[in-house]
Structure formats: structure tokens, C-alpha cells
Amino acid sequence: MLKILVIGSGGREHSLVWKLAQSREVSKIYAAPGNGGISEIAECFDVNPTDLNALEDLVRKEQIDLTVVGPEAPLVEGIVDEFEKKGLRIFGPQKEAARLEGSKVFCKELLWKYDIPTAVGEVFSDIEDAKKFLKDCKFPRVVKADGLAAGKGVIICRTEKEALETVENIMGRKVFGKAGERIIIEEFLEGEEASFLVFTDGEKILPLISSQDHKAIYDGDKGPNTGGMGAYSPAPVVDAEVQERTMREIIHPVIKAMREEGNKYRGILYAGLMISEDGPKVLEFNVRLGDPETQPVLPLLKTDLIIPINACIDGELGDVKLDWSEGASVCVVLTSGGYPGKYEKGKEISGLDKVSRDDGIYVFHAGTLKKNTTLITNGGRVLGVTAVGKSIKEAIDKAYGAAGKIHFDEVYYRKDIGFRALNRGSQN
Ligand code: AMP
């Protein structure tokens, strides 16, 4: 029996902990730092996800057998290399491989080198060169900061003026610090986005069910981007042909390219795709599970999650098959009013007792905190109300039915999660 540590504190980590807790091979789960919901199934320790020394101490003290990393920051910092060096078992890509997310320039240069479909663009490390380049550009254009910028480093610029301001902000005013020392200016891709994730041991690849995120704050994808306002799975835009092309043109080539470059990639690889008229193209890679996509995806997974995780670590993924439930799943994210701008914390959450898992409804916690017996808000994204149904329509209705029973002061959520699937007349 295994003792497992899950690093992170969001809805993604709550759904991971929830799923791992069902494994017959798992005896106890720890979380660092966890949240109000996670604390009901795991022992939480107030350790920062990038404090690698403190995490190592925790693993040794509690004799933890396996660490599963939720967010990207510890992976990009090199937690996997550090743990492996010390003989501690951990799931995720090593530091060099995590650059696929940690450096957009690294990622793009790899994609361009190996002819993997993605936007055409240029890399700049000099602000004047970047500004000069913009003079002859067609718009819209997309400007991207190289490094991690808390999901804010991608700016779609409709005009030259906007692009010049953006370049000034990133490279001149250094609003993202070192992350903006280099930028990419690339073509704007049209189409529908999808999230396509795989497990890989560096050789074999096992796709997860597809999903789609909703990043903008308001209905109809209006307003500023957030960490994610909801997601559903499967995404009908990823039909059999798109899936086959994504595997053949993107996933297999990138895993092979990483091997050839001496950066064997092990773990979860998340491809953010634009499904364009010419087929799927890479918007970005993430080196971990998505948030909120994990919340609708894991309730559809019938297979014990520890099986593909162990197989990735041991290089035995060829023997694993994933079983998925029929139907669809939807996650609606309940946020604190004001998010992604300023918002207040500490609001009491009520109504959770009125929603039941027996009905296929799972409320995954993100920004929550348990204060004695009261649950209070503790972040921008507060809860991921997730429902499984026979169809996307049924899942949407169930998720919104449940969301309506949960209250906290100034709660806000989008009312149109899953609209693209509905517009496609999806029967799934
Ligand atoms: P990224 O972090 O690179 O995925 O970018 C965040 C979001 O910006 C994506 O989910 C897209 O909505 C948008 N985006 C990024 N690159 C492009 C592009 N080349 N064309 C159109 N939209 C893009």
C-alpha cells in the first residue's frame, strides 16, 4: 500500500486526490498545501509547492512512497531531478523537459525545428528589433512572454499600437520580470480550441479523453482571461480524425523530438490546440494536468489512476489501457466576485450539503479554507461544480442545478459552459 503526496492547492489537485483516494493501492494521501476540500480526504501540510527542501523533508518524515505534482512551477524548478537524485519516487517530467512549458521560446524553436504544426512567428530579445518587426506586420498578432507569467503572458494585439504597447510593457517596463526578457511575436490562429492530454513514459503514449476549457470571465468568451471558468469533456471538436492527426502530427513527433534532443519526456503532456481549417496546431504545451480540465476528466476515468502513473515512471506504459465512462462531464467554476481582478476572501460558503455525489455531482474545491467547522472562500476560483451525465446537455443541466444550490456572498460563474459542444449538436 502506498502513501502519496499531492503537491498543489487547486481544483485540479482536489480531483487528483479524490481519484487517487479510490485506488486499492493507496493507503494514505498527503497534500502540500491542499485546501478546505482536500483536507477532508488528505492530511494537509502548509508547505509551499516550490519549497523543494521542505517538500523533501515532508516526504522523508512521513515516509511517503510517491509524489504527484499538480502545478507547473515545481516541475520547472526541477523537483523531479532533485527527488530522483535522492532516490525519492515522483511523477512528472524533469527540469529540462519541463521547459516545454517553462520557456515558450524553447517550445516554439523545437516545434519549428521538427516541423510540428504551430503558429509561424519570430523570437526577439531586443526591444528595438521587436518594434521594427511590428511595422511590417499584419494584425491581429500574438505577443508572448517567454517564461512563466501566471497565465498572463500571452497578449492578442489587434493593432500595431496595441502590439507596440505590449512589447514596451513586457520588454521595457518588464511587467513579467525575467519571464519577458525574450518574446515571441506570432501569427493569430483561427479556429476552436481544445485540450489534448497524454500520459507518456518517454516512448509509449496513452491519450486521455479530450476536453475544452473556457478561459474568459464572461459568457460568450468575453472579457479578460482567467485561470479557467469551466470545462467539459469529451470535446466534440476533437473527432476521430482530429484525434488521429493530433497523435500523428503533434504528439508522437514532439515526444520523439524530446528524446532525440536528449530530454526524454515522462509524465503528463498537455497540448493546447487550435483546431484550424488546416487541422490541429499547437498553441502551447503544459507539462502537467489542466485546471479546470482535470475536474471533468477524472470522474469519467474508470481505470485506477495509480496504474498509468506508475507505468510512466517505470517505462511500462505499453501494458496500460484506460477505460472511460460513456457520456460527458462538465465543470462550472464558482468564483469570488471581482476575479480575475481584486476580490475579497473569507466569505462563508453554504449549500454544499444539498448536493450529492450519488447524483454524479462532485464539488471540487479550489480557493477554500476550513475554519473550525465553517468553510470560507480563500481565492478567486473557489469551487469547481462538476457533473457527469449521459449527454453533455444532461451534464450541463446537472452542474448548473447544483451550482444554484451553493452560495457565498458575491458568487459569480459563467452560465454558458459547454456552449460550443451544444452548438455542434453533440449527442455525447
Ligand atoms: P497559451 O498560453 O500560449 O495557450 O495562450 C493562451 C491563450 O491565448 C490560448 O488559449 C489562446 O486562446 C490564445 N492564443 C495563444 N496563441 C494564439 C495564437 N497564435 N492565435 C490565436 N490565439 C492564441
Short mmCIF file of N, CA and C and ligand atoms in Angstrom, two decimals, residues 104 119 142 144 154 156 186-189 193 215 225 274 283-284, ligand 1:
data_model
loop_
_atom_site.label_atom_id
_atom_site.label_comp_id
_atom_site.label_asym_id
_atom_site.label_seq_id
_atom_site.Cartn_x
_atom_site.Cartn_y
_atom_site.Cartn_z
N LYS A 104 8.49 29.41 -23.56
CA LYS A 104 7.74 29.36 -24.82
C LYS A 104 8.70 29.41 -26.01
N ALA A 119 1.77 28.06 -34.85
CA ALA A 119 1.79 29.37 -35.50
C ALA A 119 3.20 29.73 -35.95
N VAL A 142 -0.02 37.86 -32.11
CA VAL A 142 0.01 37.43 -30.71
C VAL A 142 1.42 37.64 -30.18
N LYS A 144 3.95 36.94 -26.99
CA LYS A 144 4.07 36.02 -25.85
C LYS A 144 5.38 36.24 -25.10
N VAL A 154 0.39 35.96 -22.47
CA VAL A 154 0.00 35.91 -23.88
C VAL A 154 -0.97 37.04 -24.16
N ILE A 156 -3.13 39.10 -27.13
CA ILE A 156 -3.57 39.17 -28.53
C ILE A 156 -3.72 40.65 -28.90
N GLU A 186 3.83 36.15 -32.96
CA GLU A 186 3.41 35.11 -33.90
C GLU A 186 2.08 35.40 -34.54
N GLU A 187 1.78 34.63 -35.59
CA GLU A 187 0.51 34.82 -36.31
C GLU A 187 -0.66 34.44 -35.40
N PHE A 188 -1.79 35.05 -35.67
CA PHE A 188 -3.02 34.77 -34.94
C PHE A 188 -3.72 33.60 -35.63
N LEU A 189 -3.99 32.54 -34.86
CA LEU A 189 -4.64 31.37 -35.45
C LEU A 189 -6.14 31.43 -35.20
N GLU A 193 -10.58 25.98 -29.89
CA GLU A 193 -9.51 25.42 -29.05
C GLU A 193 -9.95 24.11 -28.39
N LYS A 215 -11.66 30.11 -20.92
CA LYS A 215 -10.71 30.96 -20.17
C LYS A 215 -11.28 32.33 -19.81
N ASN A 225 -9.00 37.10 -19.67
CA ASN A 225 -8.76 35.69 -19.38
C ASN A 225 -8.56 35.46 -17.88
N MET A 274 -5.23 24.58 -31.31
CA MET A 274 -6.22 25.31 -32.09
C MET A 274 -6.59 24.38 -33.24
N LEU A 283 -0.94 25.52 -29.71
CA LEU A 283 -0.87 26.87 -29.13
C LEU A 283 0.20 26.90 -28.06
N GLU A 284 0.21 25.84 -27.26
CA GLU A 284 1.19 25.75 -26.16
C GLU A 284 1.23 24.33 -25.66
P1 AMP B 1 -1.11 29.96 -24.46
O1 AMP B 1 -0.71 30.21 -23.04
O2 AMP B 1 0.01 30.03 -25.44
O3 AMP B 1 -2.03 28.79 -24.63
O4 AMP B 1 -2.08 31.17 -24.79
C1 AMP B 1 -3.22 31.45 -24.02
C2 AMP B 1 -4.40 31.66 -24.93
O5 AMP B 1 -4.09 32.67 -25.91
C3 AMP B 1 -4.76 30.43 -25.76
O6 AMP B 1 -5.58 29.57 -25.06
C4 AMP B 1 -5.45 31.07 -26.94
O7 AMP B 1 -6.78 31.42 -26.60
C5 AMP B 1 -4.68 32.35 -27.15
N1 AMP B 1 -3.61 32.16 -28.16
C6 AMP B 1 -2.32 31.84 -27.95
N2 AMP B 1 -1.64 31.79 -29.10
C7 AMP B 1 -2.51 32.10 -30.07
C8 AMP B 1 -2.41 32.22 -31.49
N3 AMP B 1 -1.26 32.04 -32.13
N4 AMP B 1 -3.54 32.52 -32.17
C9 AMP B 1 -4.69 32.73 -31.54
N5 AMP B 1 -4.86 32.66 -30.21
C10 AMP B 1 -3.78 32.34 -29.47
#
